[in-house]
Tab-separated table of C-alpha atoms and ligand atoms in Angstrom:
chain	number	residue	atom	x	y	z
O	18	MET	CA	102.439	119.005	96.580
O	19	LYS	CA	99.065	117.902	95.214
O	20	LEU	CA	95.572	118.918	96.272
O	21	GLY	CA	93.534	116.373	94.390
O	22	SER	CA	94.996	116.704	90.915
O	23	LEU	CA	96.018	120.354	91.413
O	24	GLU	CA	99.673	121.242	92.039
O	25	VAL	CA	99.996	123.724	94.911
O	26	ASP	CA	103.182	125.376	96.226
O	27	SER	CA	101.861	125.831	99.731
O	28	PRO	CA	99.182	124.120	101.870
O	29	TYR	CA	97.828	127.485	103.078
O	30	PHE	CA	95.067	128.877	100.903
O	31	LEU	CA	93.011	132.128	100.639
O	32	ALA	CA	89.357	131.598	101.423
O	33	PRO	CA	86.696	133.139	99.119
O	34	MET	CA	85.121	136.241	100.637
O	35	ALA	CA	82.392	138.240	98.920
O	36	GLY	CA	83.360	141.908	98.642
O	37	TYR	CA	87.049	141.271	99.501
O	38	THR	CA	88.688	138.578	97.420
O	39	ASP	CA	88.755	140.508	94.167
O	40	LYS	CA	91.616	140.307	91.691
O	41	PRO	CA	93.810	142.942	93.317
O	42	PHE	CA	93.491	141.492	96.824
O	43	ARG	CA	94.079	137.930	95.605
O	44	TYR	CA	97.207	139.128	93.767
O	45	ILE	CA	98.528	140.515	97.020
O	46	CYS	CA	97.836	137.323	98.946
O	47	LYS	CA	99.386	135.237	96.191
O	48	ARG	CA	102.510	137.350	96.362
O	49	TYR	CA	102.700	136.455	99.999
O	50	LYS	CA	102.615	132.774	98.978
O	51	ALA	CA	98.946	131.819	99.309
O	52	GLY	CA	98.909	128.269	97.851
O	53	LEU	CA	95.589	128.731	96.065
O	54	THR	CA	93.066	131.489	95.510
O	55	VAL	CA	89.293	131.449	94.891
O	56	SER	CA	86.910	134.001	93.336
O	57	GLU	CA	84.195	135.196	95.619
O	58	LEU	CA	80.929	133.332	95.201
O	59	VAL	CA	79.422	134.011	91.798
O	60	SER	CA	75.745	133.469	91.048
O	61	VAL	CA	75.021	130.886	88.354
O	62	ASN	CA	71.862	132.812	87.483
O	63	ALA	CA	73.896	136.015	87.007
O	64	ILE	CA	76.148	134.118	84.575
O	65	TYR	CA	73.081	132.647	82.791
O	66	TYR	CA	71.464	136.004	82.431
O	67	LYS	CA	74.771	137.551	81.296
O	68	ASN	CA	75.120	140.059	84.103
O	69	SER	CA	78.166	142.155	83.223
O	70	LYS	CA	79.533	142.037	86.783
O	71	THR	CA	80.316	138.381	86.543
O	72	ASP	CA	83.107	139.048	84.079
O	73	GLU	CA	84.840	141.261	86.645
O	74	LEU	CA	84.327	138.627	89.407
O	75	THR	CA	85.858	135.747	87.399
O	76	GLN	CA	89.035	137.453	86.153
O	77	LYS	CA	92.310	136.333	87.573
O	78	SER	CA	95.830	137.670	87.573
O	79	ASP	CA	98.701	135.865	85.853
O	80	ILE	CA	100.293	134.656	89.131
O	81	GLU	CA	97.124	132.978	90.405
O	82	LYS	CA	97.551	129.292	89.884
O	83	PRO	CA	95.671	127.289	90.783
O	84	PHE	CA	92.633	129.547	90.704
O	85	LEU	CA	89.158	128.365	91.571
O	86	ILE	CA	85.871	129.918	90.573
O	87	GLN	CA	83.265	129.399	93.144
O	88	LEU	CA	79.651	129.181	91.977
O	89	PHE	CA	76.383	129.267	93.915
O	90	GLY	CA	72.954	128.333	92.736
O	91	SER	CA	70.236	125.735	92.955
O	92	ASP	CA	69.171	124.590	89.489
O	93	PRO	CA	71.503	121.834	88.213
O	94	ASP	CA	71.092	122.770	84.574
O	95	ILE	CA	71.805	126.418	85.106
O	96	PHE	CA	74.680	125.461	87.358
O	97	LEU	CA	76.181	123.412	84.586
O	98	TYR	CA	75.623	126.161	82.029
O	99	ALA	CA	77.506	128.634	84.305
O	100	ALA	CA	80.335	126.193	85.055
O	101	GLN	CA	80.823	125.602	81.348
O	102	ALA	CA	80.815	129.315	80.684
O	103	VAL	CA	83.687	129.953	83.153
O	104	GLU	CA	85.583	126.696	83.061
O	105	ASP	CA	88.307	128.055	80.779
O	106	ARG	CA	89.029	130.894	83.165
O	107	CYS	CA	90.028	128.700	86.112
O	108	ASP	CA	91.662	125.437	87.224
O	109	CYS	CA	88.752	124.058	89.255
O	110	ILE	CA	85.081	124.792	89.803
O	111	ASP	CA	84.110	125.084	93.448
O	112	ILE	CA	80.539	124.548	94.587
O	113	ASN	CA	79.304	126.785	97.412
O	114	ALA	CA	77.364	124.736	99.902
O	115	GLY	CA	78.135	126.911	102.899
O	116	CYS	CA	76.863	130.447	102.425
O	117	PRO	CA	74.570	131.252	105.372
O	118	VAL	CA	73.111	134.530	104.029
O	119	THR	CA	69.261	134.503	104.115
O	120	LYS	CA	68.820	135.712	100.575
O	121	VAL	CA	70.974	132.872	99.245
O	122	VAL	CA	69.390	130.233	101.524
O	123	LYS	CA	65.862	131.342	100.472
O	124	ALA	CA	66.916	130.822	96.820
O	125	PHE	CA	67.716	127.143	97.775
O	126	ALA	CA	71.444	127.765	97.340
O	127	GLY	CA	74.530	127.948	99.544
O	128	SER	CA	74.164	126.154	102.874
O	129	TYR	CA	70.556	125.227	101.931
O	130	LEU	CA	72.117	122.488	99.807
O	131	LEU	CA	73.109	120.694	103.002
O	132	LYS	CA	69.401	120.341	103.743
O	133	ASP	CA	68.563	119.309	100.178
O	134	LYS	CA	71.191	116.753	99.510
O	135	LYS	CA	69.319	115.364	96.513
O	136	ARG	CA	69.637	118.736	94.778
O	137	LEU	CA	73.323	118.981	95.733
O	138	PHE	CA	74.073	115.559	94.334
O	139	ALA	CA	72.259	116.469	91.119
O	140	ILE	CA	74.432	119.521	90.720
O	141	ILE	CA	77.581	117.468	91.398
O	142	ASP	CA	76.602	114.730	88.946
O	143	LYS	CA	75.979	117.261	86.183
O	144	LEU	CA	79.300	119.001	86.723
O	145	LYS	CA	81.302	115.765	87.075
O	146	LYS	CA	79.770	114.395	83.870
O	147	HIS	CA	80.337	117.508	81.700
O	148	ILE	CA	83.118	119.562	83.230
O	149	LYS	CA	86.673	118.703	82.344
O	150	LYS	CA	88.307	120.584	85.227
O	151	PRO	CA	88.242	119.277	88.777
O	152	VAL	CA	85.158	120.047	90.965
O	153	SER	CA	85.477	120.862	94.604
O	154	ILE	CA	83.006	121.765	97.282
O	155	LYS	CA	83.125	124.229	100.210
O	156	LEU	CA	80.642	123.510	102.958
O	157	ARG	CA	79.791	123.823	106.624
O	158	LYS	CA	79.410	120.912	109.029
O	159	GLY	CA	75.636	121.116	108.692
O	160	PHE	CA	72.643	123.441	108.272
O	161	ASP	CA	71.507	123.267	111.894
O	162	GLY	CA	71.781	120.956	114.874
O	163	GLU	CA	69.285	118.594	113.182
O	164	SER	CA	71.253	118.159	109.944
O	165	ILE	CA	74.895	117.669	110.819
O	166	ASN	CA	76.734	116.022	107.930
O	167	ASP	CA	77.423	112.371	108.660
O	168	THR	CA	80.184	110.090	107.416
O	169	ALA	CA	77.879	108.544	104.726
O	170	PHE	CA	77.304	111.994	103.243
O	171	TYR	CA	81.035	112.663	102.931
O	172	LYS	CA	81.643	109.257	101.484
O	173	GLU	CA	78.915	109.941	98.897
O	174	LEU	CA	80.625	113.181	97.876
O	175	GLN	CA	83.784	111.218	97.354
O	176	GLU	CA	82.001	108.476	95.390
O	177	ARG	CA	80.344	111.043	93.165
O	178	GLY	CA	83.786	112.320	92.192
O	179	ILE	CA	84.296	115.488	94.139
O	180	ASP	CA	88.050	116.201	93.952
O	181	PHE	CA	88.479	117.773	97.421
O	182	ILE	CA	86.351	119.268	100.176
O	183	VAL	CA	86.808	122.495	102.109
O	184	ILE	CA	85.090	122.351	105.548
O	185	HIS	CA	84.227	125.360	107.697
O	186	PRO	CA	83.025	123.331	110.694
O	187	ARG	CA	80.310	125.610	111.919
O	188	LEU	CA	76.554	125.270	111.384
O	189	ARG	CA	74.715	127.606	109.050
O	190	SER	CA	72.820	128.813	112.131
O	191	GLN	CA	76.102	130.026	113.656
O	192	PHE	CA	76.943	132.251	110.716
O	193	PHE	CA	80.498	133.441	111.461
O	194	LYS	CA	80.479	133.198	115.324
O	195	GLY	CA	80.792	130.550	117.955
O	196	GLU	CA	82.579	127.260	118.396
O	197	ILE	CA	84.516	125.831	115.474
O	198	ASP	CA	84.373	121.999	115.649
O	199	TYR	CA	87.772	120.963	114.291
O	200	GLY	CA	87.061	117.481	115.703
O	201	HIS	CA	84.396	117.136	112.995
O	202	ILE	CA	87.099	117.571	110.313
O	203	ALA	CA	89.460	115.125	112.032
O	204	ALA	CA	86.712	112.545	111.923
O	205	VAL	CA	86.029	113.199	108.212
O	206	LYS	CA	89.692	112.913	107.329
O	207	GLU	CA	89.752	109.509	109.000
O	208	VAL	CA	87.244	108.100	106.573
O	209	LEU	CA	87.966	109.840	103.247
O	210	LYS	CA	90.680	109.224	100.693
O	211	ILE	CA	90.223	112.572	99.004
O	212	ASP	CA	91.825	115.717	100.416
O	213	VAL	CA	90.034	117.737	103.047
O	214	VAL	CA	90.881	121.449	103.593
O	215	VAL	CA	90.415	122.889	107.092
O	216	ASN	CA	88.865	126.342	107.356
O	217	GLY	CA	87.823	128.663	110.160
O	218	GLY	CA	89.472	130.705	112.854
O	219	ILE	CA	93.106	130.376	111.789
O	220	ASP	CA	94.629	133.825	112.336
O	221	SER	CA	98.332	133.084	113.148
O	222	ALA	CA	101.088	130.487	113.114
O	223	GLU	CA	100.351	129.957	116.708
O	224	THR	CA	96.672	129.168	116.146
O	225	LEU	CA	97.504	126.961	113.212
O	226	GLU	CA	99.612	124.730	115.508
O	227	LYS	CA	96.686	124.297	117.903
O	228	VAL	CA	94.339	123.443	114.973
O	229	LYS	CA	96.826	120.951	113.595
O	230	ASN	CA	96.964	119.220	116.922
O	231	ILE	CA	93.232	118.305	116.332
O	232	THR	CA	93.002	117.894	112.601
O	233	GLY	CA	96.530	116.680	111.798
O	234	ASP	CA	98.724	118.144	109.083
O	235	GLY	CA	97.336	118.926	105.662
O	236	PHE	CA	95.665	121.841	103.911
O	237	PHE	CA	94.285	124.984	105.539
O	238	MET	CA	92.222	127.942	104.251
O	239	ILE	CA	92.424	131.379	105.736
O	240	GLY	CA	89.754	134.106	105.398
O	241	GLN	CA	89.300	137.065	107.677
O	242	ALA	CA	92.824	137.061	109.080
O	243	ALA	CA	94.139	137.573	105.557
O	244	ILE	CA	92.188	140.834	105.212
O	245	GLU	CA	94.162	142.318	108.071
O	246	LYS	CA	97.445	140.693	107.173
O	247	PRO	CA	97.717	139.218	103.672
O	248	TYR	CA	101.284	138.277	104.547
O	249	ILE	CA	99.921	135.618	106.987
O	250	PHE	CA	100.557	132.945	104.319
O	251	GLU	CA	104.293	133.610	104.561
O	252	ASP	CA	104.145	133.433	108.382
O	253	LEU	CA	102.298	130.116	108.265
O	254	LEU	CA	104.885	128.703	105.903
O	255	ASN	CA	107.636	129.923	108.162
O	256	GLY	CA	105.901	128.671	111.265
O	257	LYS	CA	106.225	131.954	113.124
O	258	ASP	CA	104.332	135.222	113.450
O	259	ILE	CA	106.338	138.251	112.497
O	260	LYS	CA	105.230	141.754	113.452
O	261	ARG	CA	105.726	144.053	110.431
O	262	ASP	CA	106.700	147.659	110.955
O	263	LEU	CA	104.824	150.726	109.783
O	264	VAL	CA	107.021	151.211	106.699
O	265	PHE	CA	106.176	147.695	105.522
O	266	ILE	CA	102.464	148.224	106.173
O	267	LYS	CA	102.429	151.558	104.318
O	268	ASN	CA	104.179	150.005	101.322
O	269	LEU	CA	101.652	147.182	101.387
O	270	ILE	CA	98.668	149.537	101.565
O	271	ARG	CA	100.062	151.651	98.755
O	272	GLU	CA	100.697	148.673	96.464
O	273	HIS	CA	97.247	147.185	97.163
O	274	PHE	CA	95.525	150.558	96.547
O	275	LEU	CA	97.306	151.179	93.262
O	276	LEU	CA	96.363	147.750	92.007
O	277	THR	CA	92.785	148.492	92.985
O	278	VAL	CA	92.854	151.787	91.006
O	279	GLU	CA	94.303	149.969	88.003
O	280	TYR	CA	91.551	147.376	88.127
O	281	TYR	CA	88.458	149.472	88.858
O	282	GLY	CA	89.431	152.987	87.981
O	283	GLU	CA	89.926	155.740	90.498
O	284	LYS	CA	86.393	156.546	91.597
O	285	THR	CA	85.275	152.946	92.393
O	286	ALA	CA	88.730	152.066	93.769
O	287	VAL	CA	88.633	154.837	96.362
O	288	LYS	CA	85.253	153.616	97.582
O	289	ASN	CA	86.083	149.907	97.462
O	290	PHE	CA	89.420	150.361	99.237
O	291	ARG	CA	88.017	151.905	102.408
O	292	LYS	CA	87.204	148.566	104.036
O	293	PHE	CA	90.743	147.329	103.355
O	294	PHE	CA	92.311	150.511	104.676
O	295	HIS	CA	90.290	150.264	107.850
O	296	ARG	CA	91.587	146.732	108.470
O	297	TYR	CA	95.213	147.497	107.612
O	298	ILE	CA	95.518	150.355	110.069
O	299	LYS	CA	93.998	148.480	113.035
O	300	GLY	CA	96.385	149.180	115.855
O	301	VAL	CA	98.070	152.132	114.202
O	302	ASN	CA	98.216	155.381	116.244
O	303	ASN	CA	95.140	157.575	115.693
O	304	ALA	CA	93.479	154.869	113.555
O	305	LYS	CA	90.070	156.308	114.112
O	306	ILE	CA	91.076	159.697	112.750
O	307	PHE	CA	92.640	158.116	109.725
O	308	LYS	CA	89.586	156.012	109.119
O	309	ASN	CA	87.371	159.089	109.133
O	310	MET	CA	89.736	160.880	106.801
O	311	MET	CA	89.731	157.891	104.432
O	312	ASN	CA	85.953	157.998	104.339
O	313	GLU	CA	86.193	161.597	103.160
O	314	CYS	CA	88.670	160.905	100.317
O	315	ARG	CA	87.315	161.203	96.842
O	316	ASP	CA	90.483	160.724	94.717
O	317	SER	CA	93.738	158.826	94.647
O	318	GLU	CA	95.862	161.774	95.610
O	319	CYS	CA	94.017	162.093	98.871
O	320	VAL	CA	94.376	158.322	99.688
O	321	ILE	CA	98.095	158.290	98.854
O	322	LYS	CA	98.681	161.362	101.059
O	323	LEU	CA	96.824	159.627	103.843
O	324	ILE	CA	98.985	156.553	103.461
O	325	ASP	CA	102.197	158.656	103.489
O	326	ASN	CA	101.001	160.467	106.603
O	327	LEU	CA	100.475	157.273	108.555
O	328	ALA	CA	104.216	157.514	109.497
O	329	ASN	CA	103.725	160.937	111.038
O	330	THR	CA	101.583	159.891	113.947
T	425	FMN	C1	82.922	139.010	104.421
T	425	FMN	C2	82.914	137.552	104.148
T	425	FMN	C3	82.556	137.102	102.893
T	425	FMN	C4	82.505	135.717	102.670
T	425	FMN	N1	82.197	135.268	101.421
T	425	FMN	C5	82.283	133.933	101.099
T	425	FMN	C6	82.072	133.442	99.771
T	425	FMN	O1	81.901	134.158	98.822
T	425	FMN	N2	82.137	132.075	99.590
T	425	FMN	C7	82.442	131.194	100.613
T	425	FMN	O2	82.499	130.002	100.413
T	425	FMN	N3	82.600	131.647	101.859
T	425	FMN	C8	82.578	132.965	102.108
T	425	FMN	N4	82.905	133.423	103.385
T	425	FMN	C9	83.319	132.486	104.423
T	425	FMN	C10	84.834	132.280	104.414
T	425	FMN	O3	85.318	131.779	103.200
T	425	FMN	C11	85.285	131.367	105.551
T	425	FMN	O4	84.695	130.083	105.348
T	425	FMN	C12	84.884	131.924	106.972
T	425	FMN	O5	85.196	133.289	107.064
T	425	FMN	C13	85.707	131.178	108.020
T	425	FMN	O6	87.137	131.313	107.867
T	425	FMN	P1	88.009	132.427	108.619
T	425	FMN	O7	87.695	132.234	110.096
T	425	FMN	O8	89.401	132.106	108.264
T	425	FMN	O9	87.524	133.757	108.149
T	425	FMN	C14	82.897	134.775	103.687
T	425	FMN	C15	83.286	135.299	104.906
T	425	FMN	C16	83.276	136.658	105.179
T	425	FMN	C17	83.732	137.102	106.507
């Protein structure tokens, strides 16, 4: 099936999440049939000033196709510079117009762009004029109650050549909590010709059905639920939630950890992997004890032993 001009195998996508959607984790989600993957948000200024970390953030694995690189920033010229610098590494450039974090908003980027639409349009125009790859945008339904995106705004995105739009229908002021207004997306889908991807609160095949009842069929993006169960993409495709046993979970944790070691090296991997380990073992017997033990681990051997012992609870 086609998302804009991109060929996707599945309509269920992995959302970008800073600190989580690195190359090893995206690989795991892709193996469980995520239809599309996105880098975490990457600062255009960091690319412009040649910060070495941006190379790590924009690398993809061979199985990631299509792969989007998401950029955030405020200056249209620097935005274009960054997009051109990474264009060859991805299939589409995604503009972040949803990040609610104060530091980002204060730098006139992320969800701030929903308040400064002139600046947002200037960024889009630069990219659409000079970038060969498709350009998408991920946004919220507005910055605050005073600035909810209206139909004219969405039509203008379409007219300026945006290839598809991902909507997380909360306000910036809600951060990640509170009501998710799927009706907002249903209304946008009514008036646009380009594809609209639904994001927010989808954590199971059961929830997906409820969301589809409001938004209709189409494309969906999953964030936090994938951290706990990266196999959710397979469940969504099959239309049913399958409880995996501990042997499956242990194999999954081990595979993910080893990929993390391969990518970052042992010391960084052990540290970076804690947050994933904590999520994976939610609901496992003595989870709290295992979490504390994981925090004490300093090398791979310790982590692997811990994963093996999960069966012995
Ligand atoms: C830890 C974390 C980091 C996130 N980082 C990004 C990001 O880099 N770019 C972005 O567009 N959204 C980011 N988001 C928002 C998610 O992509 C998504 O829009 C939001 O979590 C709602 O979807 P969900 O309910 O499926 O998690 C982040 C969310 C979380 C929880």
